[in-house]
Every structure is written in C-alpha cells, then in structure tokens.
XYZ file of N, CA, C and O in Angstrom:
700
model
N 6.278 -20.944 -9.306
C 5.265 -22.094 -8.430
C 5.024 -21.963 -7.316
O 5.303 -20.742 -6.694
N 4.961 -22.890 -6.369
C 4.728 -22.243 -5.049
C 5.739 -21.935 -4.577
O 5.740 -20.747 -3.062
N 7.011 -22.142 -4.402
C 7.908 -22.054 -3.591
C 8.430 -20.978 -4.054
O 8.732 -19.624 -2.982
N 8.305 -20.654 -5.441
C 9.050 -18.900 -6.223
C 7.406 -18.425 -5.158
O 8.372 -17.207 -4.376
N 6.044 -18.098 -4.885
C 5.098 -17.406 -4.268
C 6.343 -17.183 -2.712
O 6.185 -15.907 -2.162
N 6.062 -18.627 -2.139
C 6.268 -18.374 -0.535
C 7.559 -17.479 -0.454
O 7.516 -16.962 0.488
N 8.688 -18.006 -1.142
C 10.103 -17.259 -0.967
C 10.113 -15.543 -1.350
O 10.462 -14.662 -0.310
N 8.824 -15.215 -2.476
C 8.491 -13.515 -2.455
C 7.382 -13.478 -1.167
O 8.604 -12.108 -0.475
N 6.689 -14.307 -0.352
C 5.969 -13.519 0.007
C 6.720 -13.135 1.796
O 6.508 -12.832 2.793
N 7.698 -14.751 2.068
C 9.413 -14.729 2.992
C 10.063 -13.091 2.689
O 10.022 -12.817 3.875
N 9.433 -13.082 1.860
C 11.089 -12.199 1.435
C 10.242 -10.481 2.531
O 10.540 -9.046 2.563
N 9.397 -10.325 1.335
C 8.079 -8.445 2.071
C 8.534 -9.129 3.489
O 8.267 -7.878 3.504
N 7.760 -10.427 3.635
C 7.767 -9.776 5.443
C 8.830 -9.669 6.305
O 8.645 -8.372 6.859
N 10.070 -10.055 5.792
C 11.361 -9.937 6.551
C 11.264 -8.411 5.869
O 12.176 -7.682 6.789
N 11.647 -7.697 5.000
C 11.423 -6.064 4.300
C 11.087 -5.462 5.595
O 11.262 -4.278 5.706
N 9.526 -6.138 5.367
C 8.037 -5.120 6.270
C 8.777 -5.188 7.921
O 9.038 -4.313 8.081
N 9.570 -6.176 8.193
C 10.052 -5.856 10.003
C 11.006 -5.447 9.671
O 11.354 -4.223 10.638
N 11.920 -5.070 8.899
C 12.557 -5.014 8.961
C 12.653 -2.952 8.743
O 13.107 -2.130 9.429
N 11.404 -2.655 8.169
C 11.187 -1.424 8.046
C 9.931 -1.103 9.185
O 10.713 0.221 9.230
N 9.639 -2.116 9.691
C 8.816 -1.504 10.943
C 10.169 -1.400 11.529
O 9.661 -0.164 12.586
N 11.080 -1.797 12.180
C 12.266 -1.520 13.176
C 12.952 -0.421 12.722
O 13.099 0.594 13.710
N 12.891 0.473 11.846
C 13.662 1.418 10.961
C 12.526 3.121 11.271
O 13.579 3.245 11.398
N 11.510 2.494 11.005
C 10.031 4.124 12.102
C 10.540 4.396 12.970
O 10.308 4.759 14.045
N 10.704 2.426 13.686
C 10.254 3.028 15.093
C 11.665 3.752 15.840
O 11.452 4.361 16.993
N 12.564 3.724 15.312
C 14.303 3.659 16.131
C 13.944 5.388 15.327
O 15.511 5.252 15.740
N 13.777 5.557 13.628
C 14.118 7.073 13.260
C 14.704 6.930 12.580
O 15.574 7.588 12.331
N 15.468 5.567 11.777
C 16.509 5.561 11.285
C 16.249 5.705 9.506
O 17.393 4.643 8.795
N 15.215 6.040 8.927
C 14.768 5.929 7.792
C 15.153 6.812 7.039
O 15.233 7.965 7.479
N 16.566 6.126 6.028
C 17.330 7.643 5.018
C 15.944 7.895 3.733
O 15.536 6.837 3.213
N 15.852 8.799 3.390
C 14.959 9.718 3.071
C 15.595 9.747 1.325
O 16.839 10.545 1.500
N 15.654 9.560 0.500
C 15.870 9.720 -0.618
C 15.127 11.158 -1.591
O 15.028 10.071 -2.592
N 14.394 11.904 -1.450
C 13.241 12.305 -2.192
C 13.606 13.341 -3.267
O 14.939 13.781 -3.293
N 12.933 13.144 -4.654
C 13.425 13.320 -6.041
C 11.791 13.720 -7.219
O 10.713 12.824 -6.070
N 11.388 14.341 -7.738
C 10.393 13.643 -8.117
C 10.855 12.278 -9.351
O 11.644 12.381 -9.883
N 9.881 12.260 -9.899
C 9.201 10.936 -9.471
C 7.537 10.485 -10.377
O 6.868 11.718 -9.758
N 8.344 10.187 -10.796
C 6.881 9.071 -12.233
C 5.561 8.378 -11.354
O 5.945 7.542 -11.468
N 4.445 9.307 -11.734
C 3.571 8.398 -10.998
C 3.262 6.407 -11.753
O 3.250 5.869 -10.839
N 3.506 6.775 -13.042
C 3.437 5.500 -13.500
C 4.117 4.893 -13.519
O 4.175 3.566 -13.303
N 5.960 5.081 -12.975
C 6.707 4.646 -13.036
C 7.015 3.615 -11.715
O 6.423 2.390 -11.445
N 6.410 4.311 -10.702
C 6.087 3.919 -9.452
C 4.946 2.501 -9.345
O 5.360 1.608 -9.101
N 3.724 3.045 -9.817
C 2.574 2.223 -9.731
C 3.235 0.587 -10.274
O 2.617 -0.022 -10.351
N 3.641 1.149 -11.506
C 4.516 0.081 -12.513
C 5.421 -1.009 -11.495
O 5.207 -2.384 -12.133
N 6.058 -0.574 -11.578
C 7.169 -0.936 -10.846
C 6.532 -1.753 -10.002
O 7.020 -2.824 -8.828
N 5.539 -0.739 -8.266
C 4.957 -1.994 -7.700
C 4.225 -3.413 -7.893
O 4.118 -3.783 -7.275
N 3.732 -2.268 -9.002
C 2.598 -4.464 -9.088
C 3.381 -4.928 -9.755
O 3.913 -6.398 -9.412
N 4.781 -4.654 -10.297
C 6.079 -5.838 -11.094
C 6.500 -6.832 -9.805
O 6.595 -8.022 -9.567
N 6.689 -5.927 -8.621
C 7.525 -6.550 -7.263
C 6.182 -7.717 -6.658
O 7.646 -8.383 -5.928
N 4.807 -7.267 -7.059
C 4.061 -7.919 -6.120
C 4.060 -9.491 -7.215
O 3.348 -10.228 -6.587
N 4.750 -9.409 -8.498
C 4.006 -10.707 -9.114
C 2.780 -10.885 -8.998
O 2.150 -9.737 -9.575
N 2.477 -12.707 -9.848
C 1.256 -12.571 -10.240
C 0.386 -12.559 -8.790
O -1.048 -12.162 -9.641
N 0.468 -12.162 -7.906
C -0.281 -11.626 -6.165
C -1.443 -10.246 -7.026
O -2.616 -9.686 -6.942
N -0.794 -9.700 -8.159
C -1.548 -8.374 -8.762
C -1.893 -8.242 -10.529
O -2.130 -7.557 -11.153
N -1.528 -9.564 -10.877
C -2.594 -9.667 -12.209
C -3.392 -9.337 -12.496
O -3.689 -8.628 -14.009
N -4.454 -9.399 -11.437
C -5.409 -9.594 -11.765
C -6.133 -7.217 -11.723
O -7.419 -7.095 -11.777
N -4.982 -6.617 -11.207
C -4.992 -5.345 -10.407
C -5.972 -4.477 -11.736
O -4.503 -3.981 -12.583
N -5.968 -3.772 -12.200
C -6.654 -2.691 -12.577
C -5.972 -1.201 -12.579
O -5.975 -0.243 -11.704
N -6.060 -0.414 -13.376
C -4.537 1.116 -13.625
C -5.224 1.836 -14.213
O -5.252 1.194 -15.245
N -5.345 2.675 -13.748
C -6.236 4.139 -14.152
C -5.268 5.502 -13.626
O -5.989 5.727 -12.669
N -4.313 5.966 -14.249
C -4.143 6.848 -13.729
C -4.359 8.334 -14.829
O -4.000 8.070 -15.846
N -5.012 8.963 -14.674
C -5.487 10.127 -15.093
C -4.808 11.110 -16.114
O -3.204 11.028 -15.609
N -4.950 11.317 -17.002
C -3.888 12.372 -18.135
C -3.280 13.206 -17.253
O -4.585 14.180 -16.489
N -1.894 13.479 -16.903
C -1.499 15.077 -16.893
C -1.281 14.766 -15.082
O -0.985 15.929 -14.718
N -1.173 14.157 -14.784
C -1.033 13.457 -13.081
C 0.261 13.645 -12.981
O 1.457 13.744 -13.509
N 0.250 15.064 -11.944
C 2.092 16.218 -11.930
C 2.574 15.164 -11.643
O 2.095 14.238 -10.934
N 4.185 14.828 -11.406
C 5.285 13.863 -11.043
C 4.513 14.713 -9.183
O 4.375 15.049 -8.950
N 4.982 13.609 -8.031
C 5.265 13.426 -7.626
C 7.174 13.943 -6.371
O 7.642 13.124 -7.221
N 6.800 14.345 -5.914
C 7.838 14.750 -5.064
C 8.661 13.948 -3.380
O 7.761 14.055 -2.323
N 9.010 12.439 -3.660
C 8.903 10.926 -2.394
C 10.094 10.352 -2.717
O 10.892 11.246 -3.766
N 10.644 9.616 -1.466
C 11.046 8.817 -2.315
C 10.660 7.898 -3.207
O 9.825 6.932 -2.095
N 10.443 7.511 -4.391
C 10.368 6.561 -5.009
C 10.525 4.793 -4.593
O 9.503 4.443 -4.641
N 11.753 4.276 -3.757
C 11.689 3.197 -3.702
C 10.483 3.386 -2.339
O 10.023 1.967 -1.902
N 10.652 4.410 -1.166
C 9.392 4.351 -0.374
C 7.694 3.962 -0.831
O 7.077 3.576 -0.017
N 7.739 5.049 -1.660
C 6.608 4.871 -2.534
C 5.498 3.323 -2.800
O 4.676 3.288 -2.814
N 7.279 3.146 -3.361
C 6.657 1.716 -4.199
C 6.637 0.846 -2.985
O 5.239 -0.318 -3.447
N 7.708 1.046 -2.422
C 7.014 0.059 -1.626
C 5.679 0.005 0.056
O 5.254 -1.434 -0.018
N 5.575 1.480 -0.197
C 4.074 1.824 0.494
C 2.652 0.684 -0.241
O 2.182 0.230 -0.048
N 3.119 1.785 -1.685
C 1.968 0.935 -2.656
C 1.431 -0.971 -2.714
O 0.808 -1.319 -2.866
N 3.041 -1.402 -2.896
C 3.114 -2.498 -2.442
C 2.480 -2.967 -1.666
O 1.330 -3.846 -1.720
N 2.464 -2.301 -0.401
C 1.858 -3.017 1.037
C 0.269 -3.143 0.310
O -0.352 -3.985 1.581
N -0.304 -1.375 0.357
C -1.184 -1.110 -0.351
C -2.707 -2.071 -1.204
O -3.077 -2.789 -0.401
N -1.616 -2.741 -1.975
C -2.268 -3.634 -2.705
C -2.366 -4.746 -2.788
O -3.312 -5.640 -3.221
N -0.455 -5.195 -1.676
C -1.598 -6.197 -1.444
C -2.977 -6.533 -0.122
O -3.472 -8.220 -0.275
N -2.359 -5.790 0.677
C -3.923 -6.090 1.738
C -4.991 -6.428 0.837
O -5.575 -7.144 0.646
N -5.316 -5.145 -0.389
C -6.099 -5.339 -0.954
C -6.948 -6.464 -1.605
O -8.305 -6.610 -1.859
N -5.349 -7.272 -2.651
C -6.212 -7.947 -3.342
C -6.246 -9.655 -2.562
O -6.520 -10.344 -2.665
N -5.843 -9.378 -0.633
C -5.881 -10.978 -0.454
C -6.923 -10.106 0.939
O -8.383 -11.562 0.928
N -7.811 -9.493 0.518
C -9.417 -8.601 1.180
C -10.645 -9.220 0.260
O -11.819 -8.324 0.482
N -10.305 -8.215 -1.277
C -10.594 -7.426 -2.412
C -11.939 -9.711 -2.563
O -10.603 -10.113 -2.330
N -12.948 -9.478 -2.862
C -13.728 -10.116 -3.781
C -13.946 -10.004 -4.872
O -14.010 -11.399 -5.394
N -15.115 -9.783 -4.864
C -16.471 -9.354 -5.647
C -15.159 -9.023 -6.973
O -15.767 -9.463 -8.324
N -15.081 -7.372 -7.538
C -14.252 -6.704 -8.075
C -12.676 -7.230 -7.952
O -12.949 -7.089 -7.474
N -12.160 -7.208 -9.192
C -10.554 -6.368 -9.623
C -10.434 -5.651 -8.442
O -10.725 -4.586 -8.358
N -8.921 -5.495 -7.874
C -8.257 -4.320 -7.089
C -8.461 -3.132 -8.124
O -7.316 -3.519 -9.618
N -8.482 -1.820 -7.613
C -8.462 -0.728 -8.597
C -7.305 -0.205 -8.335
O -7.296 0.301 -6.860
N -6.110 0.566 -8.700
C -5.282 1.447 -8.505
C -5.720 2.595 -9.653
O -5.447 1.882 -10.728
N -6.099 3.760 -9.009
C -6.306 5.379 -9.978
C -5.559 6.386 -8.868
O -5.181 6.223 -7.898
N -5.193 6.900 -10.017
C -3.925 8.659 -9.345
C -5.090 9.672 -9.943
O -4.947 9.084 -11.196
N -5.122 10.809 -9.195
C -5.087 11.424 -10.125
C -4.439 13.013 -9.432
O -4.309 13.303 -8.477
N -4.246 14.332 -10.481
C -4.028 15.480 -9.735
C -5.086 16.161 -8.782
O -6.031 16.524 -9.654
N -4.645 16.545 -7.197
C -5.708 17.860 -6.712
C -5.447 18.626 -6.640
O -4.513 18.392 -4.819
N -5.670 19.816 -6.272
C -4.925 21.018 -6.298
C -2.714 20.914 -6.136
O -2.633 20.626 -6.941
N -2.200 20.694 -5.107
C -0.961 21.108 -5.476
C -0.456 19.760 -4.354
O 0.372 18.898 -4.047
N -0.862 18.841 -4.817
C -1.032 17.389 -4.375
C -1.609 15.685 -5.870
O -1.794 16.576 -5.615
N -0.664 14.960 -5.419
C -1.529 14.150 -5.812
C -2.513 13.099 -5.187
O -1.352 11.944 -4.533
N -3.559 12.183 -5.485
C -4.435 11.146 -5.112
C -3.950 9.897 -5.494
O -4.356 9.750 -6.919
N -3.395 8.844 -4.708
C -3.014 7.475 -5.375
C -4.121 6.980 -4.477
O -3.904 6.826 -3.426
N -4.912 6.240 -5.241
C -6.126 5.399 -4.258
C -6.079 4.080 -5.140
O -5.218 3.650 -6.312
N -6.198 2.982 -3.704
C -6.009 1.168 -4.326
C -7.539 1.446 -3.050
O -7.913 1.158 -2.545
N -8.366 1.080 -4.027
C -9.969 0.205 -4.600
C -10.459 -1.125 -4.788
O -9.608 -1.882 -5.518
N -11.165 -1.645 -3.303
C -10.935 -2.382 -3.645
C -12.575 -2.568 -2.883
O -13.148 -1.828 -2.504
N -13.431 -4.076 -2.498
C -14.549 -4.447 -2.570
C -14.684 -6.038 -1.690
O -15.325 -6.497 -1.766
N -13.270 -4.986 -0.658
C -13.712 -6.573 0.207
C -14.309 -6.385 1.042
O -15.522 -5.789 0.990
N -14.129 -6.187 2.360
C -15.174 -6.685 3.956
C -15.683 -5.106 3.822
O -15.955 -4.454 4.958
N -14.525 -4.228 4.054
C -14.103 -3.019 4.484
C -13.420 -2.667 6.167
O -13.089 -4.630 6.544
N -13.560 -1.679 6.570
C -12.940 -1.720 7.841
C -13.792 -1.168 8.618
O -13.835 0.253 7.940
N -14.434 -1.436 9.112
C -15.254 0.770 10.043
C -14.724 1.378 10.245
O -13.809 1.303 10.992
N -15.175 2.426 10.958
C -14.354 3.453 10.663
C -13.650 3.227 12.462
O -13.194 4.066 12.529
N -14.510 3.266 13.673
C -13.818 2.752 14.927
C -12.725 1.858 14.465
O -11.943 1.937 15.799
N -12.306 1.057 13.483
C -11.343 0.560 14.009
C -10.288 0.675 12.894
O -8.959 0.414 12.924
N -10.349 1.784 12.356
C -9.607 2.383 11.014
C -8.062 2.917 11.767
O -6.834 2.410 11.438
N -8.254 3.239 12.561
C -6.913 4.093 14.109
C -6.164 2.412 13.971
O -5.067 2.406 14.091
N -6.918 1.799 14.647
C -6.214 0.513 15.185
C -5.588 -0.180 14.146
O -4.298 -0.849 14.204
N -6.117 -0.692 13.244
C -5.589 -1.386 11.611
C -4.748 -0.666 11.039
O -2.972 -1.518 10.238
N -3.882 0.952 11.652
C -3.215 1.387 11.421
C -1.670 1.292 12.102
O -0.723 1.585 11.981
N -1.678 0.253 13.190
C -0.993 0.609 14.327
C 0.377 -0.702 14.004
O -0.663 -1.500 13.626
N 1.195 -1.030 14.176
C 1.758 -1.377 13.899
C 0.854 -2.750 13.983
O 0.876 -3.196 15.118
N 0.958 -4.412 13.906
C 1.384 -6.068 14.382
C -0.150 -5.998 14.308
O -0.598 -6.589 15.329
N -1.102 -5.243 13.511
C -2.831 -5.159 14.283
C -4.121 -5.004 13.105
O -2.918 -4.981 11.544
N -4.387 -6.200 12.568
C -5.128 -7.254 11.374
C -6.851 -6.920 12.046
O -6.674 -7.041 13.045
N -7.314 -6.114 11.335
C -9.076 -6.896 11.444
C -9.551 -7.820 11.487
O -9.028 -8.466 9.895
N -9.913 -8.008 11.918
C -10.972 -8.884 11.906
C -10.887 -10.469 11.786
O -11.641 -10.874 11.825
N -9.216 -10.899 11.891
C -8.891 -12.474 11.303
C -7.758 -12.447 12.939
O -7.186 -11.614 12.344
N -7.308 -14.167 12.492
C -5.615 -13.717 13.588
C -5.407 -15.125 12.606
O -4.149 -14.761 13.458
N -5.992 -15.325 11.392
C -5.062 -15.746 10.659
C -3.430 -14.602 10.325
O -3.586 -14.019 9.459
N -2.970 -15.785 10.869
C -1.360 -14.452 10.100
C -0.502 -15.002 8.869
O 0.597 -14.885 9.252
N -1.137 -16.392 8.321
C -0.386 -17.184 7.214
C 0.084 -16.320 6.485
O 1.247 -16.086 5.402
N -0.412 -15.020 6.020
C -0.594 -14.515 4.687
C 0.462 -12.915 5.256
O 0.563 -11.821 4.594
N 0.611 -12.450 6.488
C 1.255 -11.433 6.986
C 1.004 -10.956 8.807
O 0.048 -11.846 8.835
N 1.514 -9.970 8.801
C 1.714 -9.877 10.516
C 0.536 -9.001 10.753
O 1.005 -8.503 11.943
N 0.626 -7.897 9.737
C -0.602 -7.014 10.081
C 0.722 -4.859 10.367
O 0.913 -4.729 11.043
N 1.619 -5.389 9.588
C 2.482 -4.186 9.184
C 2.025 -3.283 8.008
O 2.773 -2.183 8.092
N 1.527 -4.115 7.084
C 1.801 -3.573 5.299
C 0.604 -1.990 5.406
O 1.347 -1.257 5.218
N -0.373 -1.705 6.420
C -0.710 -0.404 6.569
C -0.364 0.927 7.244
O 0.155 1.641 7.249
N 0.357 -0.196 8.793
C 1.311 0.230 9.284
C 2.551 1.188 8.877
O 2.813 2.299 8.681
N 2.951 0.227 8.048
C 4.787 0.822 7.280
C 3.948 2.019 6.199
O 4.875 2.508 5.876
N 2.724 1.804 5.303
C 2.442 2.541 4.977
C 2.103 3.925 5.065
O 3.152 5.132 4.115
N 1.574 3.683 5.959
C 1.339 4.776 6.631
C 3.182 6.191 6.928
O 2.928 7.225 7.244
N 3.320 5.421 7.824
C 4.795 5.554 8.138
C 6.006 6.537 6.932
O 6.683 7.835 7.159
N 5.871 5.838 5.657
C 6.297 6.115 5.150
C 5.981 7.590 4.338
O 6.945 8.354 4.229
N 5.217 7.590 4.065
C 4.015 8.493 3.596
C 4.027 9.931 5.081
O 4.642 10.495 4.041
N 3.899 9.610 6.158
C 4.351 10.655 7.209
C 5.798 11.333 6.686
O 5.810 12.577 6.604
N 6.773 10.902 6.904
C 8.226 10.984 6.070
C 8.303 11.527 5.500
O 8.847 11.956 5.255
N 7.662 11.491 4.262
C 7.522 11.834 2.694
C 6.962 13.620 2.913
O 6.861 13.945 1.985
N 6.471 13.668 3.191
C 5.461 15.080 3.656
C 3.840 14.308 2.854
O 3.397 15.665 2.487
N 3.512 13.462 2.763
C 2.610 12.085 2.347
C 1.447 12.109 4.291
O 1.349 12.392 4.634
N 0.389 11.377 2.791
C -0.865 11.057 3.999
C -1.728 10.247 4.145
O -1.298 9.691 2.199
N -1.833 8.556 4.509
C -2.461 8.308 4.581
C -4.390 7.670 4.925
O -4.194 8.342 5.699
N -4.947 8.287 3.617
C -6.599 7.864 4.695
C -7.268 6.645 4.297
O -7.020 6.344 2.910
N -8.230 6.221 5.230
C -8.612 5.243 5.185
C -10.082 5.997 4.836
O -10.988 6.541 5.428
N -11.253 4.787 3.411
C -12.645 5.085 3.471
C -13.589 4.132 3.139
O -12.713 3.181 2.335
N -14.043 4.364 2.992
C -15.106 3.377 2.374
C -15.670 3.561 0.946
O -15.433 4.354 0.247
N -15.763 1.888 0.224
C -15.193 2.584 -1.021
C -17.578 2.818 -1.453
O -18.243 1.880 -0.528
N -17.705 3.239 -2.273
C -18.698 3.369 -2.412
C -19.895 1.601 -2.948
O -18.628 1.431 -3.581
N -20.753 1.284 -2.449
C -20.780 -0.374 -2.312
C -20.194 -1.423 -1.624
O -20.329 -1.930 -1.915
N -19.530 -1.004 -1.095
C -18.910 -1.708 -0.630
C -17.263 -1.924 -0.726
O -17.361 -2.088 -1.352
N -16.522 -2.287 0.720
C -15.528 -2.430 1.014
C -14.480 -1.402 0.669
O -14.788 -0.308 1.900
N -12.658 -1.160 0.333
C -12.309 -0.107 1.189
C -11.122 0.555 0.106
O -10.926 -0.110 -0.401
N -11.438 2.383 0.341
C -10.411 2.469 -0.464
C -8.962 3.471 0.570
O -9.578 3.989 1.524
N -8.257 3.190 0.323
C -6.962 3.913 0.431
C -6.561 4.401 -0.233
O -5.909 4.418 -0.989
N -6.468 5.692 0.751
C -5.520 7.114 -0.078
C -4.162 7.491 0.367
O -4.534 7.715 1.530
N -3.209 7.710 -1.310
C -2.434 8.026 -0.123
C -1.662 9.968 -1.027
O -2.541 9.491 -2.539
N -2.207 10.490 -0.552
C -2.024 12.432 -0.275
C -0.498 11.932 -0.551
O 0.182 12.141 0.327
N -0.034 12.636 -1.261
C 1.329 12.651 -1.562
C 2.199 14.126 -1.990
O 0.936 15.162 -3.673
N 2.934 14.707 -2.349
C 3.083 16.067 -2.358
C 4.072 16.633 -4.235
O 4.397 15.582 -4.015
N 2.938 17.802 -4.817
C 3.075 16.971 -6.157
C 4.695 17.422 -6.589
O 4.871 18.588 -5.773
C-alpha cells in the first residue's frame, strides 16, 4: 500500500541520516567477515521491496566471497540500486558481479541520464543531488553513504558512463 511504501521510504531516510552521522564522527562499528555476494544482493533487493521488482541480477559463476561487513554492504547496495531505479528510464536496472583479480566488482547499471564527469565528485558528497532540487524521494545521501561504507571496508566506489547512456556504479570489494 501507499502507507507501507512511504513508511519504508521514511525508515530508509532516517537510517541514512543516522549512517551519515556515524560516518562523519568516525563511530562506524565494522564487523567484517567472508560473505556471499549472492546472499548480500538478495537481501539488499528484498529490503527495497517493490522498488526493486524489475531489477535484473547476473552474478558470474565462481564469484569469490567478499571480506566485508555484510550489513553495511547490503545497505550500500540498496542505496545505489534505489538511486538507479529512481533515475533509470528505458531499461531495467541491472546488478552484476564478477571476480577481477583479488577483488569482486559489484556493478549497478542503469539507463538514466547519467552524471557528467565534472559532477561525479560532487554527487559523492553528503546532501548533494545532481540535476534537480526535488527532495521528495531523498536528500542526497545514498551515494555518499555507500562510498563511506565501502571506504571503511577497504573497498571503493567508481562512477562510469554506461555504454549507450546511463550510469554504472561499481563497488570494488576485497575478495
């Protein structure tokens, strides 16, 4: 229902505000362990409910486990997927994973308007949104929190153009 959807959205917003505060003051408690990419992706999409109904998942065979805090990675991925779904237009958002050397690349691919190279650093800052001022569906914390969590876990967040248009967000994770 609409009430359930809005309650979930508000809960995510409050959670993001708390996470941003923890990151800012350095009070993030990490609990890293070996974790399955499949399980983290599944839990992340489940946390988004109907919002992630059309997301297409492709995880390469033999993807190594990642050494992360599974809860923080799940929340990071949910933030990135939520952004992609909100801005994607023509095709379903894709979540892909593959092993690359001693890392695992977890990619979220959309066909939205993309983000120009000159604005990419800006959108990773807290409370920054590219291209609009409507805050009805967020306040510009999703990518900032994802980057902060990934940095804390020894990973990184990369923003690239999607061939044919859109944005590809790659989470580089320790295997």
